[in-house]
């Protein structure tokens, strides 16, 4: 199976394993979508609160798509491939829990676009990130023109997409694509530590925070602020909010149950 899913306490680890470069194709995307549906059930049951996504090995996170298939595509086929990836990556982006991309090497094309659909990105020191589609006479097709622009701003995003150049982990950190650079060999451990820290927070509040921030990107500031107020108010009807306040006043660690 080229997409593996394992569960550790409240954290799920999803791993791409498609040698030699963990490249994406239609079949792997379908399997990935199936794993996302499994995750949705685990999240709904509060069995999973954080998802970590990585690749097998130390050289490749996901090195884009299977280019050999591009020679046989026409406009209709190209559109359908783009929409397949866009829909599935939106399902990833809208998971009602925290998602962390642990970028263990090359994250190019669709690989970077998948990482951009996650909430947080950690990368090993040897990672290389880029949207090289321009060199194939194409543009990013799995959301890269939109998510990269929203993340780092239009000026830098246009530079990367127009030139197709790859950037190192340190440069990706400097311009805001990733959150942290991790020593090679320690990436998954660091991602799991971060996941454990997040998983200990109240899940309903985390879900509301994610929804408020993501919805705000699609709205005016005034509309986003109003959505924030609604989510803030809704949380006062949860047991987790009462437990958090009581624990703070009683100077003890809260026990959040997701209710």
Tab-separated table of C-alpha atoms in Angstrom:
chain	number	residue	atom	x	y	z
A	1	UNK	CA	0.000	0.000	0.000
A	2	UNK	CA	1.565	3.335	-1.030
A	3	UNK	CA	-0.308	5.268	1.698
A	4	UNK	CA	0.029	4.016	5.279
A	5	UNK	CA	-1.971	5.162	8.287
A	6	UNK	CA	-1.117	4.404	11.898
A	7	UNK	CA	-2.515	5.683	15.167
A	8	UNK	CA	-0.578	6.674	18.298
A	9	UNK	CA	-2.720	7.850	21.208
A	10	UNK	CA	-4.557	10.909	19.835
A	11	UNK	CA	-2.187	11.358	16.878
A	12	UNK	CA	-2.449	9.756	13.445
A	13	UNK	CA	0.614	9.382	11.203
A	14	UNK	CA	-0.070	9.187	7.464
A	15	UNK	CA	2.932	8.146	5.397
A	16	UNK	CA	3.407	8.135	1.619
A	17	UNK	CA	5.458	5.183	0.377
A	18	UNK	CA	5.735	5.180	-3.408
A	19	UNK	CA	9.389	4.616	-4.390
A	20	UNK	CA	11.571	6.038	-5.673
A	21	UNK	CA	10.275	9.605	-5.098
A	22	UNK	CA	6.866	9.183	-3.424
A	23	UNK	CA	5.310	10.770	-6.517
A	24	UNK	CA	1.554	11.252	-6.809
A	25	UNK	CA	-0.762	9.751	-9.406
A	26	UNK	CA	-4.524	9.299	-9.719
A	27	UNK	CA	-4.534	5.937	-7.950
A	28	UNK	CA	-2.491	7.180	-4.993
A	29	UNK	CA	-4.724	10.230	-4.669
A	30	UNK	CA	-7.770	7.951	-4.489
A	31	UNK	CA	-6.099	5.900	-1.756
A	32	UNK	CA	-5.131	9.102	0.061
A	33	UNK	CA	-8.744	10.244	-0.103
A	34	UNK	CA	-9.831	6.920	1.387
A	35	UNK	CA	-7.431	7.437	4.301
A	36	UNK	CA	-8.844	10.932	4.820
A	37	UNK	CA	-12.331	9.477	5.139
A	38	UNK	CA	-11.024	7.022	7.734
A	39	UNK	CA	-9.462	9.932	9.582
A	40	UNK	CA	-12.722	11.864	9.523
A	41	UNK	CA	-14.392	9.020	11.420
A	42	UNK	CA	-11.570	8.876	13.985
A	43	UNK	CA	-11.713	12.640	14.471
A	44	UNK	CA	-15.495	12.597	14.888
A	45	UNK	CA	-15.101	9.956	17.620
A	46	UNK	CA	-12.361	12.068	19.289
A	47	UNK	CA	-9.913	9.202	18.797
A	48	UNK	CA	-7.647	11.452	16.703
A	49	UNK	CA	-6.891	15.116	17.362
A	50	UNK	CA	-3.772	15.699	15.247
A	51	UNK	CA	-2.636	14.261	11.907
A	52	UNK	CA	1.048	14.140	10.908
A	53	UNK	CA	1.811	13.577	7.210
A	54	UNK	CA	5.247	12.497	5.989
A	55	UNK	CA	7.035	10.395	3.391
A	56	UNK	CA	9.043	7.203	3.669
A	57	UNK	CA	12.817	7.626	3.807
A	58	UNK	CA	14.956	10.722	4.225
A	59	UNK	CA	15.206	12.056	0.671
A	60	UNK	CA	11.622	12.531	-0.524
A	61	UNK	CA	8.487	13.898	1.110
A	62	UNK	CA	6.557	13.928	-2.164
A	63	UNK	CA	8.404	14.878	-5.332
A	64	UNK	CA	5.393	15.938	-7.373
A	65	UNK	CA	3.346	14.044	-9.918
A	66	UNK	CA	4.094	11.219	-12.333
A	67	UNK	CA	5.232	13.351	-15.303
A	68	UNK	CA	5.224	10.413	-17.739
A	69	UNK	CA	1.426	10.557	-17.791
A	70	UNK	CA	1.369	14.183	-18.891
A	71	UNK	CA	2.295	13.388	-22.508
A	72	UNK	CA	-1.048	11.695	-23.170
A	73	UNK	CA	-3.317	14.346	-21.629
A	74	UNK	CA	-5.509	16.876	-23.436
A	75	UNK	CA	-7.175	19.957	-21.913
A	76	UNK	CA	-10.107	17.972	-20.541
A	77	UNK	CA	-7.813	15.378	-18.982
A	78	UNK	CA	-5.595	18.065	-17.479
A	79	UNK	CA	-8.592	19.822	-15.946
A	80	UNK	CA	-9.887	16.569	-14.469
A	81	UNK	CA	-6.506	15.742	-12.915
A	82	UNK	CA	-6.271	19.224	-11.396
A	83	UNK	CA	-9.794	19.036	-9.975
A	84	UNK	CA	-9.166	15.589	-8.493
A	85	UNK	CA	-6.160	16.861	-6.567
A	86	UNK	CA	-7.838	20.125	-5.602
A	87	UNK	CA	-10.903	18.393	-4.156
A	88	UNK	CA	-8.821	15.896	-2.166
A	89	UNK	CA	-6.413	18.528	-0.850
A	90	UNK	CA	-9.399	20.634	0.210
A	91	UNK	CA	-10.658	17.612	2.167
A	92	UNK	CA	-7.259	17.542	3.875
A	93	UNK	CA	-7.310	21.278	4.513
A	94	UNK	CA	-10.799	21.141	6.022
A	95	UNK	CA	-10.188	18.232	8.412
A	96	UNK	CA	-11.587	19.430	11.764
A	97	UNK	CA	-8.298	18.878	13.583
A	98	UNK	CA	-4.709	20.099	13.447
A	99	UNK	CA	-2.571	18.811	10.570
A	100	UNK	CA	1.232	18.832	10.441
A	101	UNK	CA	3.367	18.204	7.355
A	102	UNK	CA	6.718	16.638	8.299
A	103	UNK	CA	8.677	17.395	5.120
A	104	UNK	CA	11.503	14.863	5.003
A	105	UNK	CA	13.331	15.895	1.836
A	106	UNK	CA	12.058	17.006	-1.573
A	107	UNK	CA	8.589	18.592	-1.599
A	108	UNK	CA	8.047	19.635	-5.188
A	109	UNK	CA	4.959	20.420	-7.235
A	110	UNK	CA	2.029	18.483	-5.830
A	111	UNK	CA	4.161	17.544	-2.836
A	112	UNK	CA	4.530	21.155	-1.771
A	113	UNK	CA	0.865	21.763	-2.549
A	114	UNK	CA	-0.088	18.926	-0.203
A	115	UNK	CA	2.104	20.421	2.521
A	116	UNK	CA	0.496	23.821	1.936
A	117	UNK	CA	-2.900	22.230	2.620
A	118	UNK	CA	-1.701	21.358	6.140
A	119	UNK	CA	-1.913	23.749	9.081
A	120	UNK	CA	1.745	23.574	10.134
A	121	UNK	CA	4.888	22.581	8.224
A	122	UNK	CA	8.140	21.252	9.697
A	123	UNK	CA	11.043	20.389	7.393
A	124	UNK	CA	14.298	18.500	7.769
A	125	UNK	CA	17.480	20.471	7.113
A	126	UNK	CA	17.980	18.679	3.772
A	127	UNK	CA	14.505	19.552	2.462
A	128	UNK	CA	14.031	21.271	-0.878
A	129	UNK	CA	10.713	22.930	-1.704
A	130	UNK	CA	9.370	24.343	-4.946
A	131	UNK	CA	6.697	24.695	-7.607
A	132	UNK	CA	8.637	23.796	-10.772
A	133	UNK	CA	5.588	23.350	-13.049
A	134	UNK	CA	6.541	26.380	-15.180
A	135	UNK	CA	9.458	24.315	-16.531
A	136	UNK	CA	6.919	21.861	-17.973
A	137	UNK	CA	4.849	24.602	-19.584
A	138	UNK	CA	2.317	24.387	-16.755
A	139	UNK	CA	1.286	26.083	-13.523
A	140	UNK	CA	0.608	24.515	-10.116
A	141	UNK	CA	-2.699	22.667	-10.385
A	142	UNK	CA	-3.456	21.363	-6.893
A	143	UNK	CA	-4.021	24.725	-5.218
A	144	UNK	CA	-0.479	26.083	-5.212
A	145	UNK	CA	-1.300	29.355	-6.976
A	146	UNK	CA	-3.824	30.098	-4.235
A	147	UNK	CA	-2.394	28.661	-1.005
A	148	UNK	CA	1.208	29.744	-1.580
A	149	UNK	CA	0.061	33.287	-2.371
A	150	UNK	CA	-2.068	33.456	0.772
A	151	UNK	CA	0.774	32.092	2.882
A	152	UNK	CA	3.751	34.204	1.780
A	153	UNK	CA	2.170	37.014	-0.233
A	154	UNK	CA	1.840	37.549	-3.989
A	155	UNK	CA	5.305	39.001	-4.610
A	156	UNK	CA	7.329	36.058	-3.307
A	157	UNK	CA	4.802	33.481	-4.524
A	158	UNK	CA	4.960	34.884	-8.050
A	159	UNK	CA	8.752	34.824	-7.965
A	160	UNK	CA	8.788	31.136	-7.008
A	161	UNK	CA	6.089	30.131	-9.491
A	162	UNK	CA	7.429	32.269	-12.374
A	163	UNK	CA	11.000	30.989	-11.988
A	164	UNK	CA	10.194	27.439	-10.899
A	165	UNK	CA	13.188	27.559	-8.582
A	166	UNK	CA	13.481	25.387	-5.496
A	167	UNK	CA	14.333	26.768	-2.068
A	168	UNK	CA	16.203	25.218	0.837
A	169	UNK	CA	14.599	24.552	4.197
A	170	UNK	CA	16.327	27.605	5.685
A	171	UNK	CA	15.084	29.854	2.881
A	172	UNK	CA	11.591	28.357	3.164
A	173	UNK	CA	11.640	29.212	6.863
A	174	UNK	CA	12.827	32.758	6.172
A	175	UNK	CA	10.029	33.517	3.702
A	176	UNK	CA	7.336	31.821	5.755
A	177	UNK	CA	6.567	28.597	3.890
A	178	UNK	CA	7.524	26.412	6.852
A	179	UNK	CA	7.361	26.877	10.617
A	180	UNK	CA	10.548	25.117	11.704
A	181	UNK	CA	13.732	23.473	10.391
A	182	UNK	CA	14.637	20.235	12.165
A	183	UNK	CA	17.911	18.302	12.203
A	184	UNK	CA	17.821	15.458	9.697
A	185	UNK	CA	16.805	12.243	11.434
A	186	UNK	CA	14.836	14.012	14.172
A	187	UNK	CA	11.963	15.299	12.046
A	188	UNK	CA	9.267	12.773	12.888
A	189	UNK	CA	10.103	12.881	16.592
A	190	UNK	CA	9.791	16.666	16.597
A	191	UNK	CA	6.527	16.518	14.650
A	192	UNK	CA	5.131	13.980	17.115
A	193	UNK	CA	6.193	16.126	20.074
A	194	UNK	CA	4.357	19.072	18.571
A	195	UNK	CA	1.355	16.856	17.826
A	196	UNK	CA	1.287	15.613	21.414
A	197	UNK	CA	1.358	19.188	22.685
A	198	UNK	CA	-1.562	20.173	20.462
A	199	UNK	CA	-3.521	16.974	21.164
A	200	UNK	CA	-3.585	17.873	24.852
A	201	UNK	CA	-5.563	21.043	24.157
A	202	UNK	CA	-9.397	21.129	24.157
A	203	UNK	CA	-10.452	19.685	20.774
A	204	UNK	CA	-13.597	21.772	20.372
A	205	UNK	CA	-11.640	24.979	20.925
A	206	UNK	CA	-8.961	23.825	18.457
A	207	UNK	CA	-11.641	23.050	15.889
A	208	UNK	CA	-13.254	26.452	16.409
A	209	UNK	CA	-9.896	28.241	16.149
A	210	UNK	CA	-9.089	26.491	12.873
A	211	UNK	CA	-12.514	27.220	11.423
A	212	UNK	CA	-12.421	30.880	12.456
A	213	UNK	CA	-8.964	31.425	10.950
A	214	UNK	CA	-9.667	29.514	7.740
A	215	UNK	CA	-13.048	31.164	7.210
A	216	UNK	CA	-11.476	34.552	7.845
A	217	UNK	CA	-9.211	34.072	4.837
A	218	UNK	CA	-12.284	33.880	2.616
A	219	UNK	CA	-14.090	36.875	4.134
A	220	UNK	CA	-13.613	40.565	4.721
A	221	UNK	CA	-12.021	41.504	8.046
A	222	UNK	CA	-15.404	42.582	9.437
A	223	UNK	CA	-17.014	39.265	8.472
A	224	UNK	CA	-14.058	37.312	9.851
A	225	UNK	CA	-14.220	39.128	13.181
A	226	UNK	CA	-17.943	38.385	13.443
A	227	UNK	CA	-17.285	34.685	12.739
A	228	UNK	CA	-14.635	34.730	15.457
A	229	UNK	CA	-17.146	36.131	17.957
A	230	UNK	CA	-19.638	33.394	17.086
A	231	UNK	CA	-17.110	30.591	17.579
A	232	UNK	CA	-15.876	32.242	20.787
A	233	UNK	CA	-19.401	32.405	22.167
A	234	UNK	CA	-20.281	28.852	21.131
A	235	UNK	CA	-17.398	27.485	23.202
A	236	UNK	CA	-18.978	28.753	26.420
A	237	UNK	CA	-21.600	26.024	26.040
A	238	UNK	CA	-18.953	23.263	26.166
A	239	UNK	CA	-17.808	21.227	29.151
A	240	UNK	CA	-14.187	21.675	28.071
A	241	UNK	CA	-14.465	25.440	28.535
A	242	UNK	CA	-15.814	25.024	32.067
A	243	UNK	CA	-13.106	22.442	32.838
A	244	UNK	CA	-10.395	24.763	31.523
A	245	UNK	CA	-11.581	27.637	33.692
A	246	UNK	CA	-11.953	25.438	36.782
A	247	UNK	CA	-8.513	23.892	36.303
A	248	UNK	CA	-6.932	27.324	35.947
A	249	UNK	CA	-8.562	28.559	39.149
A	250	UNK	CA	-7.721	25.340	40.997
A	251	UNK	CA	-4.114	25.405	39.708
A	252	UNK	CA	-4.231	21.916	38.183
A	253	UNK	CA	-3.868	20.394	34.722
A	254	UNK	CA	-7.187	20.338	32.822
A	255	UNK	CA	-8.725	17.096	31.564
A	256	UNK	CA	-10.333	17.883	28.224
A	257	UNK	CA	-12.897	15.395	26.867
A	258	UNK	CA	-14.089	17.043	23.678
A	259	UNK	CA	-17.607	17.786	24.943
